[in-house]
Short mmCIF file of C-alpha atoms in Angstrom, two decimals:
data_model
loop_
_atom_site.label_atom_id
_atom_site.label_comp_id
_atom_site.label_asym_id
_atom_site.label_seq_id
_atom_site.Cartn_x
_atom_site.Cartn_y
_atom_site.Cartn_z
CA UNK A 1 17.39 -22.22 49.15
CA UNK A 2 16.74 -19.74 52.45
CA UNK A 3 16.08 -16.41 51.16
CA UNK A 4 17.18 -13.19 52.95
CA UNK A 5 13.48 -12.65 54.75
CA UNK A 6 13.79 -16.15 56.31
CA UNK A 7 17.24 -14.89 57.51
CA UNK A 8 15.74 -11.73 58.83
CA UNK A 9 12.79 -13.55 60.74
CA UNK A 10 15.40 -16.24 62.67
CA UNK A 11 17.72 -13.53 63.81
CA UNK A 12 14.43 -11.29 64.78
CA UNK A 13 16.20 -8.24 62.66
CA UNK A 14 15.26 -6.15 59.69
CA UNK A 15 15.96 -6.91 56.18
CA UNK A 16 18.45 -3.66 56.01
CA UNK A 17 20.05 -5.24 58.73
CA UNK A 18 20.67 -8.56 57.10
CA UNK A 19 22.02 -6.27 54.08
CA UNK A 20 24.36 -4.30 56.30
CA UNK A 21 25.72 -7.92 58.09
CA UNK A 22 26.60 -9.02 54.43
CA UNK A 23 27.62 -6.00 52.75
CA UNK A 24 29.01 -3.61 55.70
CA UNK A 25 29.15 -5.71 59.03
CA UNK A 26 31.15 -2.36 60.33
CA UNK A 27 27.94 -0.87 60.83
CA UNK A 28 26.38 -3.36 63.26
CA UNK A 29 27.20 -4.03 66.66
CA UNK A 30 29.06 -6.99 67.56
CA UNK A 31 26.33 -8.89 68.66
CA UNK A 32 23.92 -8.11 66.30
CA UNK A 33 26.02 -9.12 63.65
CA UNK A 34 26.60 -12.56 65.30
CA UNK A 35 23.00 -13.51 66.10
CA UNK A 36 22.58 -12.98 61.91
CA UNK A 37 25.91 -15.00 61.11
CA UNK A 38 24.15 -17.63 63.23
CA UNK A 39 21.44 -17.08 61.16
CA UNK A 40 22.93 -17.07 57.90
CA UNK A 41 24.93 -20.66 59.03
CA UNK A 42 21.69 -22.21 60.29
CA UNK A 43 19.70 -21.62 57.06
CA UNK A 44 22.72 -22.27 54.46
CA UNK A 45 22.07 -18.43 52.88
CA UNK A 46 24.03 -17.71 50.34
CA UNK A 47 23.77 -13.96 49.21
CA UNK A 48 23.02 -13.43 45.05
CA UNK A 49 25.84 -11.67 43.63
CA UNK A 50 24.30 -10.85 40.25
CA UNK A 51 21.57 -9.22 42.74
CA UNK A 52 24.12 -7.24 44.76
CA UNK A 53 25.88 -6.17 41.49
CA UNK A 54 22.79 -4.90 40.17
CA UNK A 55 21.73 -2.72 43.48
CA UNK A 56 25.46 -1.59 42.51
CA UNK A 57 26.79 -3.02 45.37
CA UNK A 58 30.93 -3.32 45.29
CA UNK A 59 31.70 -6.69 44.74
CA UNK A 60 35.26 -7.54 43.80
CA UNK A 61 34.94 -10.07 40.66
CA UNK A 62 37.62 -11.04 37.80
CA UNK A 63 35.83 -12.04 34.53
CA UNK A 64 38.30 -14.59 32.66
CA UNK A 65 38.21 -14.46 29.26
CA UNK A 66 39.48 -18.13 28.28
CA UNK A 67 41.10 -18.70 24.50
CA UNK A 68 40.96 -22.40 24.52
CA UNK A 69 42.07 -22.43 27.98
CA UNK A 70 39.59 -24.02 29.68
CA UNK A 71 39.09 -26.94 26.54
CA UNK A 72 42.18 -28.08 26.81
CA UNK A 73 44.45 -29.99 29.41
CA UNK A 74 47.83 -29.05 29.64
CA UNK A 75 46.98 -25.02 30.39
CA UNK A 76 43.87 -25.41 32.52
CA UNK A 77 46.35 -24.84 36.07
CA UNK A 78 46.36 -21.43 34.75
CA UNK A 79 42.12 -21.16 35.41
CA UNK A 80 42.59 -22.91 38.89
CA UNK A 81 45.39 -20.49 39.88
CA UNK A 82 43.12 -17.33 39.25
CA UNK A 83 40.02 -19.03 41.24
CA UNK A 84 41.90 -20.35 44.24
CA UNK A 85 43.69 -16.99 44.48
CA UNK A 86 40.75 -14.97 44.24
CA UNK A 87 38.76 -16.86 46.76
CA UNK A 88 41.62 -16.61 48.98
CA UNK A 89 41.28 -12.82 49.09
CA UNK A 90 37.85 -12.70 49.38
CA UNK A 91 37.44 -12.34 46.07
CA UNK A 92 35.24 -14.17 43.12
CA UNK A 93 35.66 -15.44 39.41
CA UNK A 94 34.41 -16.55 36.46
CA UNK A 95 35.54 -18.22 33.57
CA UNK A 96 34.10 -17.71 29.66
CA UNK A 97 35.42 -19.36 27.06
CA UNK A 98 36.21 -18.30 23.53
CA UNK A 99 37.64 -19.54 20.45
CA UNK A 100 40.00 -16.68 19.09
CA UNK A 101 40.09 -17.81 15.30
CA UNK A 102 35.96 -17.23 15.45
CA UNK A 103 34.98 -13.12 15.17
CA UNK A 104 31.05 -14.04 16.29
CA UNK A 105 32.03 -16.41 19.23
CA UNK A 106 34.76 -13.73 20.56
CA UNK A 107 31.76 -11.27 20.27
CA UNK A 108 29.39 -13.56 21.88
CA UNK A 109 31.75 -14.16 24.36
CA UNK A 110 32.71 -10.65 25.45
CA UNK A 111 28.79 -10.51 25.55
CA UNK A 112 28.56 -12.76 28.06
CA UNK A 113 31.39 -11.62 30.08
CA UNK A 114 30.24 -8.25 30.52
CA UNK A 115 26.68 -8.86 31.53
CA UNK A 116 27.98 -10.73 34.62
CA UNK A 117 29.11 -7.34 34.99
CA UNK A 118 33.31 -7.62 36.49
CA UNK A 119 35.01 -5.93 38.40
CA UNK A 120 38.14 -6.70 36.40
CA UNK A 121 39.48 -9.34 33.80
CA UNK A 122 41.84 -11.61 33.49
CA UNK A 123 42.69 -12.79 29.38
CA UNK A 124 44.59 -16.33 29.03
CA UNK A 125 45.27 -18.51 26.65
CA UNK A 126 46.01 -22.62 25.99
CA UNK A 127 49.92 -21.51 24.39
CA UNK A 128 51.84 -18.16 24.03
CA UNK A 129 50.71 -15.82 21.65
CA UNK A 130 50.26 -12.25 20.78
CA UNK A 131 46.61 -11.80 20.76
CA UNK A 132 44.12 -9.33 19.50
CA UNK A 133 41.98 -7.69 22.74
CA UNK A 134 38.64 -7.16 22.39
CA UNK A 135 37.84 -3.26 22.23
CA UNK A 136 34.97 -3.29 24.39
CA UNK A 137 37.15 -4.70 27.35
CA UNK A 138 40.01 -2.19 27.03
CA UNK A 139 38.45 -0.10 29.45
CA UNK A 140 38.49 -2.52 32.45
CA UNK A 141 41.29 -3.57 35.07
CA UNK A 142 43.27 -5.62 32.77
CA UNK A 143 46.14 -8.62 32.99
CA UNK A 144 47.10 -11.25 30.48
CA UNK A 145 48.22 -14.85 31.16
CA UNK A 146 50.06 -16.96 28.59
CA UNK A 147 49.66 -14.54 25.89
CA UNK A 148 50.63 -10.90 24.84
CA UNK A 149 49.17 -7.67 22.79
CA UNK A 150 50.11 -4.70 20.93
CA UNK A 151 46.96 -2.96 20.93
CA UNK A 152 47.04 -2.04 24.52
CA UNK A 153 49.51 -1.16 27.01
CA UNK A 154 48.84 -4.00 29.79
CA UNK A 155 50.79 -6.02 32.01
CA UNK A 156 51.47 -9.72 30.97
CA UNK A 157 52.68 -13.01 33.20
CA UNK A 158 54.41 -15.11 30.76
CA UNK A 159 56.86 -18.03 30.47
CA UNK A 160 60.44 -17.22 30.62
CA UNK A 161 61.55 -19.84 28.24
CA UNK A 162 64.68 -18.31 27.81
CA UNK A 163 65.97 -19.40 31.23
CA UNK A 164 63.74 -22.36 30.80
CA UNK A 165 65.80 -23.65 27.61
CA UNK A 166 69.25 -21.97 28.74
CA UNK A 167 68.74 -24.21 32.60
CA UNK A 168 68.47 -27.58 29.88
CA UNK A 169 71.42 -26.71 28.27
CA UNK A 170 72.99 -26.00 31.59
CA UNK A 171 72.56 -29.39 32.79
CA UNK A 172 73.84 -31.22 29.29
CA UNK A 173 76.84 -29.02 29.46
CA UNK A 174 77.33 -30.31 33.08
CA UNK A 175 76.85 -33.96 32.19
CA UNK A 176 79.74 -33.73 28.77
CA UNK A 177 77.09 -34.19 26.26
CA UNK A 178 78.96 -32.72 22.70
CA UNK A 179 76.86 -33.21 19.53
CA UNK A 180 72.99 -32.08 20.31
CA UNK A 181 69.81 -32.31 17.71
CA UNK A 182 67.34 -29.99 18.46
CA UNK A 183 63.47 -30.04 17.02
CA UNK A 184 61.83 -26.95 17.43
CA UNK A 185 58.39 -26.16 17.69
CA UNK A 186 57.30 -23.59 14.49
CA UNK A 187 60.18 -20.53 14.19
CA UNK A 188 57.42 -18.07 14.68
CA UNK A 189 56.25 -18.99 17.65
CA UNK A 190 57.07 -16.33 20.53
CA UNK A 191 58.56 -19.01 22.88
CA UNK A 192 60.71 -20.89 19.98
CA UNK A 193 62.30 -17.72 19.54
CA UNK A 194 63.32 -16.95 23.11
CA UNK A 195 64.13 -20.77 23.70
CA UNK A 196 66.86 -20.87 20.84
CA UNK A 197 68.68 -18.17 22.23
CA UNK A 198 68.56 -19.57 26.08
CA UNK A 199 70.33 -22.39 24.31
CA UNK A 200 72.34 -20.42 21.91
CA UNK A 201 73.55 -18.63 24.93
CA UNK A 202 74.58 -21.19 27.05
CA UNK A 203 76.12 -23.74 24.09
CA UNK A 204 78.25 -21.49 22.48
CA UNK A 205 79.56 -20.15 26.35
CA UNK A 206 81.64 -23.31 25.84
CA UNK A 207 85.18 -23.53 24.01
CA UNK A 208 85.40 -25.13 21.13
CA UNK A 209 80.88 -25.62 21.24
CA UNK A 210 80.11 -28.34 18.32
CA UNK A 211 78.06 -26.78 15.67
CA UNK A 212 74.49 -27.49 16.57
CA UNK A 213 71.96 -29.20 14.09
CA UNK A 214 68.71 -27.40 14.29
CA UNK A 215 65.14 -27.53 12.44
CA UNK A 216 62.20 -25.54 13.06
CA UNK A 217 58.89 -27.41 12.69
CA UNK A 218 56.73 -25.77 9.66
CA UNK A 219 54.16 -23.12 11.11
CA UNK A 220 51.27 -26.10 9.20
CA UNK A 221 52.07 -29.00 10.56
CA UNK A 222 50.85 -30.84 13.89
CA UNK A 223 53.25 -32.36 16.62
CA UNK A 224 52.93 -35.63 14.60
CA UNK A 225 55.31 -34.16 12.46
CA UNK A 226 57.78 -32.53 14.85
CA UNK A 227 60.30 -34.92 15.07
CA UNK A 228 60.09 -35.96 11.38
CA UNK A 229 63.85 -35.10 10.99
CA UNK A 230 65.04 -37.13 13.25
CA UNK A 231 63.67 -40.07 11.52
CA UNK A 232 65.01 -39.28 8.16
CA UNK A 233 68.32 -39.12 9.77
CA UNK A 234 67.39 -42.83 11.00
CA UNK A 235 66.66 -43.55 8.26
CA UNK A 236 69.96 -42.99 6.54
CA UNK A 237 71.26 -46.21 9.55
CA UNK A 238 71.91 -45.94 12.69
CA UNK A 239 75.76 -46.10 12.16
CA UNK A 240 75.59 -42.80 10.56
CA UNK A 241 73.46 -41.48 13.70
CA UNK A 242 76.57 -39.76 16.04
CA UNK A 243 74.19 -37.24 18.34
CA UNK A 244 74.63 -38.10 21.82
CA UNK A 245 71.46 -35.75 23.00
CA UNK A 246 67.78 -34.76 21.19
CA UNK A 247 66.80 -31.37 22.35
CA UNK A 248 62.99 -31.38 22.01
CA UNK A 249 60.88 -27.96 21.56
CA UNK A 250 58.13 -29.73 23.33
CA UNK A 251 57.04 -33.35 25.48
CA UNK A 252 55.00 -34.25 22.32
CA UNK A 253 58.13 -34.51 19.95
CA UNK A 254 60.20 -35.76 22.38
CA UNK A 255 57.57 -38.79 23.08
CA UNK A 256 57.77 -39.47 19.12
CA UNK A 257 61.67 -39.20 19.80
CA UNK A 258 61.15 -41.95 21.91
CA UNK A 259 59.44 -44.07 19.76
CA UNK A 260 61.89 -43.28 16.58
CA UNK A 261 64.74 -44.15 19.03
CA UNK A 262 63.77 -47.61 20.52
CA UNK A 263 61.90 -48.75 17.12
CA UNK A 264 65.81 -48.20 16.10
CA UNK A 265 67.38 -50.67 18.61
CA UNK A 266 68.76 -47.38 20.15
CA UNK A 267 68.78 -47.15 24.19
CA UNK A 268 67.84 -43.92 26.02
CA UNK A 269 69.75 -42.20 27.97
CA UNK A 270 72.63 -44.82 27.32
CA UNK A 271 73.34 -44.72 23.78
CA UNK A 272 70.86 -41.68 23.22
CA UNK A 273 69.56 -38.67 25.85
CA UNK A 274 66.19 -36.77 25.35
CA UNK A 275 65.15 -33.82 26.50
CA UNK A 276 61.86 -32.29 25.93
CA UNK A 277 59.92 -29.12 26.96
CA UNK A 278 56.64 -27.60 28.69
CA UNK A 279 56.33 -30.76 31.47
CA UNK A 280 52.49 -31.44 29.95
CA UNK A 281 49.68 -32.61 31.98
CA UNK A 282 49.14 -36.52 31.39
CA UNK A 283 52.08 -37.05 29.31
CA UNK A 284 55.27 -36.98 31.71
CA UNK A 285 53.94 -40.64 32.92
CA UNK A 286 54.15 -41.70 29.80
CA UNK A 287 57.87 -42.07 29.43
CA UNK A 288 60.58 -44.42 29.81
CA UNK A 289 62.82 -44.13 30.95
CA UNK A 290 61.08 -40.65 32.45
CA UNK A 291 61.66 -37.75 30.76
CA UNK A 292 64.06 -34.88 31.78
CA UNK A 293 61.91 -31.63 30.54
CA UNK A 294 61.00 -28.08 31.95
CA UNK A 295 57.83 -27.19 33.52
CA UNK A 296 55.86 -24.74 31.92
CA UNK A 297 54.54 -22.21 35.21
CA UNK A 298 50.78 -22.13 34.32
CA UNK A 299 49.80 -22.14 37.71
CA UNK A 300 52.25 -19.15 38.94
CA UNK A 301 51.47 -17.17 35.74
CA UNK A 302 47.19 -17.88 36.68
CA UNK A 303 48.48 -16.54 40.44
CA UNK A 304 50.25 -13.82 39.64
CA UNK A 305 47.95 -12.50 37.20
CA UNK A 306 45.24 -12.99 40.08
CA UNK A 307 47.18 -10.73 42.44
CA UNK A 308 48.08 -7.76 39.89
CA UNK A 309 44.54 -7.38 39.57
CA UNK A 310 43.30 -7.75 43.61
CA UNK A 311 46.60 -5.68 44.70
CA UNK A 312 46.40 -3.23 42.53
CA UNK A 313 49.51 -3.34 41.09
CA UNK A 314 50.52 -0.78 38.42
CA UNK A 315 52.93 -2.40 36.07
CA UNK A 316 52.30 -2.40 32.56
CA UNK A 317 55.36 -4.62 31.70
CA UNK A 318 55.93 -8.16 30.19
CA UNK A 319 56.48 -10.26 33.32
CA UNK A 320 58.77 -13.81 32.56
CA UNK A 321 57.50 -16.26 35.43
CA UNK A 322 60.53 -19.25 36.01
CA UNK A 323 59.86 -22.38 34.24
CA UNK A 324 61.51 -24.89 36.64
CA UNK A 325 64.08 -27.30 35.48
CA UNK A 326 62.71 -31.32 36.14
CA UNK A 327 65.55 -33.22 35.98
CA UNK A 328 64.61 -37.24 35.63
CA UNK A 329 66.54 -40.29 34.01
CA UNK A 330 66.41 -39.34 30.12
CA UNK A 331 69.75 -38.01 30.44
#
């Protein structure tokens, strides 16, 4: 790798000049600071940040602290977001990962984050959740992405799932459907919450709304288990079964919907609609007939978190980013 001497030598300047070219090009003449340019393309230079940042010289970076986001699929748009925004501004990132339910490895990690020494940071995580913030980043240029805190006033891009679940609703009102099961994802979850009453909202809007059957997965159990209320009512025959929709609190329940369903005999959307939730990352394909669900807006909540942080904005609010409606054959 060319170094900045060999730089210097080919453009016959000094090695403060090479400096200024990089760091302030204001200060050099026009064609000074072309014949190094040429140099710097000729060679293949590429300047050392940690060096820069340790000569203290200003150099914008956003340290991402990653729960889980970067280990597992559906979520990681939100990490690609944040580096092709900041590298669109000029900008760079980084990305450490941590796994929140571990004190030492959150320590560890906010160890490592710091000695690269950021400008700002960005916190994310895989699902929404109020999260604890490390004390010894409170200090920084701060945003959160896919999660939320009470220890700190901060501003935080988030899914609005309450227009995400009310737009579902929408669309089965639209298309007659009258009887709906819904299988949420566990009660306590921030975005089950705001989810039941999008589709509280927009059900009961109706004259003479059916009562809605709902369950709540248990806060212990895995997504195996998330639609294990539909098949007891299966179970009971299908002549008994008179819902005309499944409202699913996720893709993952609504793909063992799927399975419960046509194991029955029962035909989807014909005899039997689904609708699911969050639009995941090597699932949708999966489907079929495909799946009618709502996108979860990783990528615009990564963005937007990116540009609160390089435009300085001041907000300290909870920000709800749209989660698009994607409307396929499943009903």
């Amino acid at each position: 790798m060319a170094s900045l001497k060999e730089v210097a030598k080919l453009a016959g300047v000094s090695l403060m000049t090479v400096s200024r070219a990089i760091n302030n090009p204001e200060q050099l003449s026009e064609k000074t600071l072309a014949r190094v340019k040429q140099a710097i393309e000729q060679l293949g230079y590429v300047p050392n940040i940690a060096a820069q940042k340790i000569r203290g010289v200003s150099n914008n970076t956003i340290g991402v602290l990653s729960f889980s986001t970067a280990t597992t699929p559906f979520s990681v748009e939100i990490l690609l977001a944040i580096e092709q925004t900041v590298r669109k501004y000029g900008w760079n990132s980084f990305v450490i990962n941590a796994f929140e339910d571990n004190p030492q490895d959150v320590e560890q990690a906010v160890d490592l984050l710091l000695s690269h020494r950021p400008t700002a940071i960005i916190i994310t995580r895989h699902g929404l959740k109020e999260i604890n913030v490390p004390k010894r980043l409170a200090a920084y240029p701060m945003v959160l992405a896919n999660c939320v805190t009470q220890d700190i006033e901060v501003a935080s891009y988030i899914p609005d799932d309450f227009q995400g679940q009310a737009d579902v609703m929408s669309l089965l009102v639209e298309k007659g459907y009258k009887k709906p099961l819904c299988l949420y994802i566990p009660h306590n979850a921030i975005a089950a919450q705001k989810r039941q009453e999008g589709l509280h909202t927009i059900w009961f809007a109706q004259k003479n709304a059916h009562p809605l059957t709902e369950f709540f997965m248990d806060e212990s159990d895995d997504y195996l288990h998330g639609a294990d209320e539909l098949k007891k009512l299966l179970e009971q025959g299908v002549e008994h079964f008179d819902y005309d929709v499944i409202v699913c609190g996720n893709d993952r329940i609504a793909l063992l919907a799927y399975q419960m369903l046509l194991a029955k005999g029962l035909r989807i959307p014909q005899d039997v609609a689904v609708v699911g939730y969050d639009n995941m990352v090597g699932i949708a394909h999966l489907f079929l007939p495909p799946l009618t669900t709502v996108q979860l807006p990783h990528y615009e909540m990564g963005k937007q978190a990116a540009l609160h942080l390089i435009e300085g904005r001041k907000g300290k609010n909870t920000y709800p980013i749209e989660c698009p409606l994607v409307v396929r054959e499943s009903c």
